[in-house]
Amino acid sequence: MTPTARQSSFALCIIAWFALLLQLNLSVGMTAASGKPALMGIVIYLGYFTVLTNLFVALALLLPLVAPDSTIGRFAARPMVQGCAVTSILVVGIVYHLLLRHVWAPQGMQWIADMLLHYVMPILFFLHWLLVLPSHRLPWWAPLVWCLYPVGYLAYALLRGEVLQSYPYPFIDVLAIGYGQALLNALGLLVCFVVLGLILVAVSNARARRTG
């Protein structure tokens, strides 16, 4: 890892972990204020694709920094893993901006957490991937492998929803729209994920050709 990449990773790590810890504190605080146990706040917090993906990105930044020679550090630094992380975090920002930002109006510290998780981290991590990390050739089928992450999340969110009778996003809210529409919505988002992944693969390969 170059000095520039280390500095960029370190700076993004600070932002990512601050945003995640801030949102965790807010989630636990909101559930406590409503008379529910703090554990429920953690359960709610871990139900969101936004939170899990920002955690994914935070680990993808942190592990190569603190354990570059370890198995997990080398795994996190792999271009396939970084590519999955950048595709996923961009989907977080795009989907939030297009589908979810009008659903609520966060204020104060919640607005700060909202901006960091949905806008600042997607933009900065994409720029880090594009401008700072070394370019690598990626196979065209990489987005199909990356799909395992959102598909796994969908299975988790639906199972969690069955248990809690609560779903994190309106477009997969089975109680409100039924399984058919929820799965159809999820399929549409998955197609968008693959298309975005293919675009990023093309960008990465073009960079690799120029520098190689």
Coordinates of N, CA and C in Angstrom, one line a residue, residues 7-202:
Q7 N -2.8 6.9 3.8 CA -3.4 8.2 4.4 C -4.9 8.3 4.1
S8 N -5.2 8.0 2.8 CA -6.6 8.0 2.4 C -7.4 7.0 3.2
S9 N -6.9 5.8 3.3 CA -7.6 4.7 4.0 C -7.8 5.1 5.5
F10 N -6.8 5.7 6.1 CA -6.9 6.1 7.5 C -8.0 7.2 7.7
A11 N -8.0 8.2 6.8 CA -8.9 9.3 6.9 C -10.4 8.7 6.7
L12 N -10.6 7.9 5.7 CA -11.9 7.3 5.5 C -12.3 6.4 6.6
C13 N -11.4 5.7 7.2 CA -11.7 4.8 8.4 C -12.3 5.7 9.5
I14 N -11.6 6.8 9.8 CA -12.1 7.7 10.9 C -13.6 8.1 10.6
I15 N -13.8 8.5 9.4 CA -15.2 9.0 9.0 C -16.2 7.8 9.1
A16 N -15.8 6.6 8.6 CA -16.7 5.5 8.5 C -17.1 5.0 10.0
W17 N -16.1 4.9 10.8 CA -16.3 4.3 12.1 C -17.1 5.4 13.0
F18 N -16.7 6.7 12.8 CA -17.5 7.7 13.5 C -19.0 7.6 13.1
A19 N -19.3 7.5 11.8 CA -20.6 7.5 11.4 C -21.4 6.3 11.9
L20 N -20.7 5.1 11.9 CA -21.3 3.9 12.4 C -21.6 3.9 13.9
L21 N -20.6 4.4 14.6 CA -20.8 4.5 16.1 C -21.9 5.6 16.5
L22 N -21.9 6.7 15.7 CA -22.9 7.7 15.9 C -24.3 7.1 15.7
Q23 N -24.5 6.4 14.6 CA -25.8 5.8 14.3 C -26.2 4.8 15.3
L24 N -25.2 4.0 15.8 CA -25.5 3.0 16.8 C -26.0 3.7 18.1
N25 N -25.3 4.7 18.5 CA -25.7 5.5 19.7 C -27.1 6.1 19.5
L26 N -27.4 6.6 18.3 CA -28.7 7.2 18.1 C -29.8 6.1 18.1
S27 N -29.5 4.9 17.5 CA -30.5 3.8 17.4 C -30.8 3.3 18.8
V28 N -29.8 3.1 19.6 CA -30.0 2.6 21.0 C -30.7 3.7 21.8
G29 N -30.3 4.9 21.6 CA -31.0 6.0 22.4 C -32.5 6.1 22.0
M30 N -32.8 6.0 20.7 CA -34.2 6.1 20.4 C -35.1 4.9 20.9
T31 N -34.5 3.7 20.9 CA -35.3 2.6 21.5 C -35.4 2.8 23.0
A32 N -34.3 3.2 23.7 CA -34.4 3.4 25.1 C -35.5 4.5 25.4
A33 N -35.5 5.6 24.6 CA -36.5 6.6 24.9 C -37.9 6.2 24.7
S34 N -38.1 5.1 23.9 CA -39.5 4.6 23.7 C -39.8 3.4 24.7
G35 N -38.9 3.2 25.7 CA -39.1 2.2 26.7 C -38.7 0.8 26.3
K36 N -38.0 0.7 25.2 CA -37.6 -0.7 24.8 C -36.1 -0.9 25.3
P37 N -35.7 -2.2 25.4 CA -34.4 -2.5 25.8 C -33.3 -2.0 24.8
A38 N -32.1 -1.7 25.3 CA -31.1 -1.3 24.4 C -30.7 -2.3 23.3
L39 N -30.9 -3.6 23.7 CA -30.6 -4.7 22.7 C -31.5 -4.5 21.5
M40 N -32.7 -4.1 21.6 CA -33.6 -3.9 20.5 C -33.0 -2.8 19.5
G41 N -32.4 -1.8 20.1 CA -31.8 -0.8 19.3 C -30.7 -1.3 18.4
I42 N -29.9 -2.3 19.0 CA -28.8 -2.9 18.2 C -29.4 -3.8 17.1
V43 N -30.5 -4.5 17.4 CA -31.2 -5.3 16.4 C -31.7 -4.5 15.3
I44 N -32.3 -3.4 15.6 CA -32.8 -2.5 14.6 C -31.7 -1.9 13.7
Y45 N -30.6 -1.5 14.4 CA -29.4 -1.0 13.7 C -28.8 -2.0 12.7
L46 N -28.7 -3.2 13.1 CA -28.1 -4.2 12.3 C -29.1 -4.7 11.2
G47 N -30.3 -4.2 11.1 CA -31.2 -4.6 10.1 C -31.1 -3.9 8.8
Y48 N -30.3 -2.8 8.7 CA -30.3 -1.9 7.6 C -29.1 -2.3 6.6
F49 N -29.4 -2.4 5.3 CA -28.3 -2.6 4.3 C -27.3 -1.4 4.4
T50 N -27.8 -0.2 4.7 CA -26.9 0.9 4.8 C -25.8 0.7 5.9
V51 N -26.3 0.3 7.1 CA -25.3 0.1 8.2 C -24.4 -1.1 7.9
L52 N -24.9 -2.2 7.4 CA -24.1 -3.3 7.1 C -23.1 -3.0 6.0
T53 N -23.5 -2.3 5.0 CA -22.6 -2.0 3.9 C -21.5 -1.0 4.3
N54 N -21.9 0.0 5.2 CA -20.8 0.9 5.7 C -19.9 0.2 6.6
L55 N -20.4 -0.8 7.3 CA -19.5 -1.7 8.1 C -18.6 -2.5 7.2
F56 N -19.1 -3.0 6.1 CA -18.3 -3.7 5.1 C -17.1 -2.8 4.6
V57 N -17.5 -1.6 4.3 CA -16.5 -0.7 3.7 C -15.5 -0.3 4.8
A58 N -16.0 -0.1 6.0 CA -15.1 0.3 7.1 C -14.0 -0.8 7.4
L59 N -14.5 -2.1 7.3 CA -13.6 -3.2 7.5 C -12.6 -3.4 6.3
A60 N -13.1 -3.1 5.1 CA -12.3 -3.2 3.9 C -11.2 -2.1 3.9
L61 N -11.5 -1.0 4.6 CA -10.4 0.0 4.8 C -9.5 -0.3 5.9
L62 N -10.1 -0.8 7.0 CA -9.3 -1.0 8.3 C -8.3 -2.2 8.2
L63 N -8.8 -3.3 7.8 CA -8.1 -4.5 7.9 C -6.7 -4.5 7.1
P64 N -6.7 -4.0 5.9 CA -5.4 -3.9 5.2 C -4.5 -2.9 5.9
L65 N -5.0 -2.0 6.6 CA -4.1 -1.0 7.4 C -3.5 -1.7 8.6
V66 N -4.3 -2.3 9.4 CA -3.8 -2.8 10.7 C -3.3 -4.2 10.6
A67 N -3.6 -5.0 9.6 CA -3.1 -6.4 9.5 C -2.8 -6.7 8.1
P68 N -1.9 -6.0 7.4 CA -1.7 -6.1 6.0 C -1.1 -7.5 5.6
D69 N -0.4 -8.2 6.5 CA 0.2 -9.4 6.2 C -0.6 -10.6 6.7
S70 N -1.8 -10.4 7.3 CA -2.6 -11.5 7.8 C -3.5 -12.0 6.6
T71 N -4.1 -13.1 6.8 CA -5.0 -13.7 5.8 C -6.2 -12.8 5.6
I72 N -6.8 -12.3 6.6 CA -8.0 -11.5 6.5 C -7.6 -10.1 5.9
G73 N -6.4 -9.6 6.3 CA -6.0 -8.3 5.7 C -5.8 -8.4 4.2
R74 N -5.1 -9.5 3.8 CA -4.9 -9.6 2.4 C -6.2 -9.9 1.6
F75 N -7.1 -10.6 2.3 CA -8.4 -10.9 1.6 C -9.2 -9.6 1.4
A76 N -9.2 -8.7 2.5 CA -9.9 -7.4 2.4 C -9.3 -6.5 1.3
A77 N -8.0 -6.6 1.1 CA -7.4 -5.8 0.1 C -7.5 -6.3 -1.3
R78 N -8.1 -7.5 -1.5 CA -8.2 -8.0 -2.9 C -9.1 -7.1 -3.7
P79 N -8.8 -6.9 -5.0 CA -9.6 -6.1 -5.9 C -11.0 -6.6 -6.0
M80 N -11.3 -7.9 -5.9 CA -12.7 -8.4 -6.0 C -13.4 -7.9 -4.8
V81 N -12.8 -7.9 -3.6 CA -13.5 -7.5 -2.4 C -13.7 -6.0 -2.4
Q82 N -12.7 -5.2 -2.8 CA -12.8 -3.8 -2.8 C -13.9 -3.4 -3.9
G83 N -13.9 -4.1 -5.0 CA -14.9 -3.9 -6.0 C -16.3 -4.1 -5.5
C84 N -16.5 -5.2 -4.8 CA -17.8 -5.5 -4.2 C -18.2 -4.4 -3.2
A85 N -17.3 -3.9 -2.4 CA -17.5 -2.9 -1.4 C -17.9 -1.6 -2.1
V86 N -17.2 -1.2 -3.1 CA -17.5 0.1 -3.8 C -18.9 0.0 -4.5
T87 N -19.2 -1.1 -5.1 CA -20.5 -1.2 -5.8 C -21.6 -1.2 -4.8
S88 N -21.4 -1.8 -3.7 CA -22.5 -1.9 -2.6 C -22.7 -0.5 -2.0
I89 N -21.6 0.2 -1.7 CA -21.8 1.5 -1.1 C -22.4 2.5 -2.0
L90 N -22.1 2.4 -3.3 CA -22.7 3.3 -4.3 C -24.2 3.0 -4.4
V91 N -24.6 1.8 -4.3 CA -26.0 1.4 -4.4 C -26.7 2.0 -3.1
V92 N -26.0 2.0 -2.0 CA -26.6 2.6 -0.8 C -26.9 4.1 -1.1
G93 N -26.0 4.8 -1.6 CA -26.2 6.2 -1.9 C -27.2 6.5 -2.9
I94 N -27.2 5.7 -4.0 CA -28.1 5.9 -5.1 C -29.6 5.6 -4.7
V95 N -29.7 4.4 -4.1 CA -31.1 4.0 -3.7 C -31.7 5.0 -2.7
Y96 N -30.8 5.4 -1.7 CA -31.3 6.3 -0.7 C -31.8 7.6 -1.4
H97 N -30.9 8.1 -2.3 CA -31.2 9.4 -2.9 C -32.5 9.4 -3.7
L98 N -32.7 8.3 -4.5 CA -33.8 8.2 -5.4 C -35.1 7.7 -4.7
L99 N -35.0 6.8 -3.7 CA -36.2 6.2 -3.2 C -36.5 6.5 -1.7
L100 N -35.5 6.9 -0.9 CA -35.8 6.9 0.5 C -35.6 8.3 1.2
R101 N -35.0 9.2 0.5 CA -34.7 10.5 1.2 C -35.9 11.3 1.5
H102 N -37.0 11.0 0.8 CA -38.3 11.8 1.1 C -39.1 11.1 2.1
V103 N -38.7 9.9 2.6 CA -39.5 9.1 3.5 C -39.5 9.8 4.9
W104 N -38.3 10.4 5.3 CA -38.2 11.0 6.6 C -37.4 12.3 6.5
A105 N -37.4 13.1 7.6 CA -36.6 14.3 7.6 C -35.8 14.3 8.9
P106 N -34.6 13.7 8.9 CA -33.8 13.7 10.1 C -33.3 15.1 10.5
Q107 N -33.1 15.2 11.8 CA -32.7 16.5 12.3 C -31.5 16.3 13.2
G108 N -30.7 17.3 13.4 CA -29.6 17.3 14.4 C -28.6 16.2 14.1
M109 N -28.2 15.5 15.1 CA -27.2 14.5 15.0 C -27.6 13.3 14.0
Q110 N -28.9 13.1 14.0 CA -29.4 12.1 13.0 C -29.2 12.5 11.6
W111 N -29.3 13.8 11.3 CA -29.1 14.3 10.0 C -27.6 14.1 9.6
I112 N -26.7 14.4 10.6 CA -25.3 14.2 10.4 C -25.0 12.7 10.1
A113 N -25.5 11.8 10.9 CA -25.3 10.4 10.6 C -25.9 10.0 9.3
D114 N -27.0 10.5 8.9 CA -27.7 10.2 7.7 C -26.8 10.7 6.5
M115 N -26.3 11.9 6.6 CA -25.4 12.4 5.5 C -24.1 11.6 5.3
L116 N -23.5 11.2 6.5 CA -22.3 10.5 6.4 C -22.5 9.1 5.8
L117 N -23.5 8.4 6.3 CA -23.7 7.0 5.8 C -24.2 6.9 4.4
H118 N -25.0 7.9 4.0 CA -25.7 7.8 2.7 C -25.0 8.6 1.5
Y119 N -24.3 9.6 1.9 CA -23.7 10.5 0.9 C -22.2 10.6 1.0
V120 N -21.7 10.9 2.2 CA -20.2 11.2 2.3 C -19.4 9.9 2.0
M121 N -19.8 8.8 2.7 CA -19.0 7.6 2.5 C -19.1 7.0 1.1
P122 N -20.3 7.0 0.5 CA -20.3 6.5 -0.9 C -19.5 7.3 -1.8
I123 N -19.5 8.6 -1.7 CA -18.7 9.5 -2.6 C -17.2 9.3 -2.3
L124 N -16.8 9.4 -1.1 CA -15.4 9.4 -0.8 C -14.8 8.0 -1.0
F125 N -15.5 6.9 -0.7 CA -15.0 5.6 -1.0 C -14.9 5.3 -2.5
F126 N -15.8 5.8 -3.2 CA -15.7 5.7 -4.7 C -14.5 6.4 -5.2
L127 N -14.3 7.6 -4.7 CA -13.1 8.4 -5.2 C -11.8 7.7 -4.7
H128 N -11.8 7.2 -3.5 CA -10.6 6.4 -3.0 C -10.3 5.2 -3.9
W129 N -11.4 4.5 -4.3 CA -11.2 3.3 -5.2 C -10.8 3.8 -6.6
L130 N -11.3 4.9 -7.1 CA -11.0 5.3 -8.4 C -9.7 6.0 -8.6
L131 N -9.3 6.8 -7.6 CA -8.2 7.7 -7.8 C -6.9 7.3 -6.9
V132 N -7.2 6.5 -5.9 CA -6.1 6.2 -5.0 C -5.6 4.7 -5.0
L133 N -6.5 3.8 -5.0 CA -6.1 2.4 -5.1 C -5.5 2.0 -6.4
P134 N -4.6 1.1 -6.5 CA -4.1 0.6 -7.7 C -5.1 0.0 -8.6
S135 N -5.0 0.2 -9.9 CA -5.9 -0.3 -10.9 C -5.7 -1.8 -11.1
H136 N -6.7 -2.6 -11.3 CA -6.6 -4.0 -11.5 C -7.6 -4.4 -12.6
R137 N -7.3 -5.4 -13.3 CA -8.3 -6.0 -14.3 C -9.2 -6.9 -13.5
L138 N -10.5 -6.8 -13.7 CA -11.5 -7.6 -13.1 C -12.2 -8.4 -14.1
P139 N -12.6 -9.6 -13.8 CA -13.4 -10.4 -14.8 C -14.8 -9.8 -15.0
W140 N -15.4 -10.0 -16.2 CA -16.7 -9.4 -16.4 C -17.7 -10.0 -15.5
W141 N -17.5 -11.3 -15.0 CA -18.5 -11.9 -14.2 C -18.4 -11.5 -12.7
A142 N -17.5 -10.6 -12.4 CA -17.3 -10.2 -11.0 C -18.6 -9.8 -10.3
P143 N -19.5 -8.9 -11.0 CA -20.7 -8.5 -10.4 C -21.6 -9.6 -10.0
L144 N -21.6 -10.7 -10.8 CA -22.4 -11.9 -10.4 C -22.0 -12.5 -9.1
V145 N -20.7 -12.5 -8.8 CA -20.2 -13.0 -7.5 C -20.6 -12.0 -6.5
W146 N -20.4 -10.7 -6.8 CA -20.7 -9.6 -5.8 C -22.2 -9.7 -5.4
C147 N -23.1 -10.2 -6.3 CA -24.5 -10.3 -5.9 C -24.8 -11.2 -4.7
L148 N -23.8 -12.0 -4.4 CA -24.1 -12.9 -3.2 C -24.3 -12.0 -2.0
Y149 N -23.7 -10.9 -1.9 CA -23.9 -10.0 -0.8 C -25.3 -9.4 -0.7
P150 N -25.8 -8.7 -1.7 CA -27.2 -8.2 -1.6 C -28.2 -9.4 -1.5
V151 N -28.0 -10.5 -2.2 CA -28.9 -11.6 -2.1 C -29.0 -12.2 -0.7
G152 N -27.8 -12.3 -0.1 CA -27.7 -12.8 1.3 C -28.4 -11.8 2.2
Y153 N -28.2 -10.5 2.0 CA -28.9 -9.5 2.8 C -30.4 -9.6 2.7
L154 N -30.9 -9.8 1.5 CA -32.4 -10.0 1.3 C -32.9 -11.1 2.0
A155 N -32.2 -12.3 2.0 CA -32.7 -13.4 2.7 C -32.7 -13.1 4.2
Y156 N -31.7 -12.5 4.7 CA -31.6 -12.1 6.1 C -32.7 -11.1 6.5
A157 N -33.0 -10.1 5.6 CA -34.0 -9.1 5.9 C -35.4 -9.7 6.0
L158 N -35.6 -10.7 5.0 CA -37.0 -11.3 5.0 C -37.2 -12.2 6.2
L159 N -36.1 -13.0 6.5 CA -36.2 -13.9 7.7 C -36.4 -13.1 9.0
R160 N -35.6 -12.0 9.1 CA -35.7 -11.1 10.2 C -37.1 -10.5 10.3
G161 N -37.6 -10.1 9.2 CA -38.9 -9.5 9.1 C -40.0 -10.5 9.6
E162 N -39.9 -11.7 9.2 CA -40.8 -12.7 9.7 C -40.8 -12.9 11.2
V163 N -39.6 -12.8 11.8 CA -39.5 -13.0 13.2 C -40.0 -11.7 14.0
L164 N -39.6 -10.6 13.5 CA -39.9 -9.3 14.2 C -41.1 -8.6 13.7
Q165 N -41.7 -9.1 12.6 CA -42.8 -8.5 12.0 C -42.5 -7.0 11.7
S166 N -41.3 -6.7 11.2 CA -40.9 -5.4 10.9 C -39.8 -5.5 9.8
Y167 N -39.9 -4.6 8.8 CA -39.0 -4.7 7.7 C -38.3 -3.3 7.5
P168 N -37.0 -3.4 7.2 CA -36.2 -2.1 7.3 C -36.5 -1.1 6.2
Y169 N -37.0 -1.6 5.0 CA -37.3 -0.7 3.9 C -38.7 -0.9 3.3
P170 N -39.3 0.1 2.9 CA -40.7 0.0 2.4 C -40.8 -0.9 1.1
F171 N -39.8 -0.9 0.3 CA -39.9 -1.7 -0.9 C -39.7 -3.2 -0.7
I172 N -39.3 -3.6 0.5 CA -39.4 -5.0 0.8 C -40.2 -5.3 2.0
D173 N -41.1 -4.4 2.3 CA -42.0 -4.6 3.5 C -43.2 -5.5 3.1
V174 N -43.0 -6.8 3.4 CA -43.9 -7.8 3.1 C -45.3 -7.6 3.7
L175 N -45.3 -7.0 4.9 CA -46.6 -6.8 5.6 C -47.4 -5.8 4.8
A176 N -46.8 -4.8 4.1 CA -47.5 -3.8 3.4 C -47.8 -4.1 1.9
I177 N -46.8 -4.8 1.3 CA -46.9 -5.0 -0.2 C -46.9 -6.5 -0.6
G178 N -46.7 -7.4 0.3 CA -46.8 -8.8 0.0 C -45.4 -9.3 -0.6
Y179 N -45.3 -10.6 -0.5 CA -44.0 -11.2 -1.0 C -43.7 -11.0 -2.4
G180 N -44.8 -11.1 -3.3 CA -44.6 -11.0 -4.7 C -44.0 -9.7 -5.1
Q181 N -44.6 -8.6 -4.6 CA -44.1 -7.3 -4.9 C -42.7 -7.0 -4.3
A182 N -42.5 -7.5 -3.1 CA -41.2 -7.3 -2.4 C -40.1 -8.0 -3.2
L183 N -40.4 -9.2 -3.7 CA -39.3 -9.9 -4.4 C -39.1 -9.3 -5.8
L184 N -40.2 -8.8 -6.4 CA -40.1 -8.1 -7.7 C -39.2 -6.8 -7.5
N185 N -39.5 -6.1 -6.4 CA -38.7 -4.9 -6.2 C -37.2 -5.2 -5.9
A186 N -37.0 -6.3 -5.2 CA -35.6 -6.7 -4.9 C -34.9 -7.1 -6.2
L187 N -35.6 -7.8 -7.1 CA -35.0 -8.2 -8.3 C -34.6 -7.0 -9.2
G188 N -35.5 -6.0 -9.2 CA -35.2 -4.7 -9.9 C -33.9 -4.1 -9.4
L189 N -33.8 -4.0 -8.0 CA -32.6 -3.5 -7.4 C -31.4 -4.3 -7.7
L190 N -31.5 -5.6 -7.7 CA -30.4 -6.5 -8.0 C -29.9 -6.3 -9.4
V191 N -30.8 -6.1 -10.4 CA -30.4 -5.8 -11.7 C -29.6 -4.5 -11.8
C192 N -30.1 -3.5 -11.1 CA -29.3 -2.2 -11.0 C -27.9 -2.4 -10.4
F193 N -27.9 -3.3 -9.4 CA -26.6 -3.6 -8.8 C -25.6 -4.2 -9.8
V194 N -26.1 -5.2 -10.6 CA -25.3 -5.8 -11.6 C -24.8 -4.8 -12.6
V195 N -25.7 -4.0 -13.1 CA -25.4 -3.0 -14.1 C -24.3 -2.1 -13.6
L196 N -24.5 -1.6 -12.4 CA -23.5 -0.7 -11.8 C -22.2 -1.4 -11.7
G197 N -22.2 -2.7 -11.2 CA -21.0 -3.5 -11.1 C -20.3 -3.6 -12.4
L198 N -21.0 -3.8 -13.5 CA -20.4 -4.0 -14.8 C -19.7 -2.7 -15.2
I199 N -20.4 -1.6 -14.9 CA -19.8 -0.3 -15.2 C -18.5 -0.1 -14.5
L200 N -18.5 -0.4 -13.2 CA -17.2 -0.3 -12.4 C -16.1 -1.3 -12.9
V201 N -16.5 -2.5 -13.3 CA -15.5 -3.4 -13.9 C -14.9 -2.8 -15.2
A202 N -15.8 -2.2 -16.0 CA -15.3 -1.6 -17.2 C -14.3 -0.4 -16.9

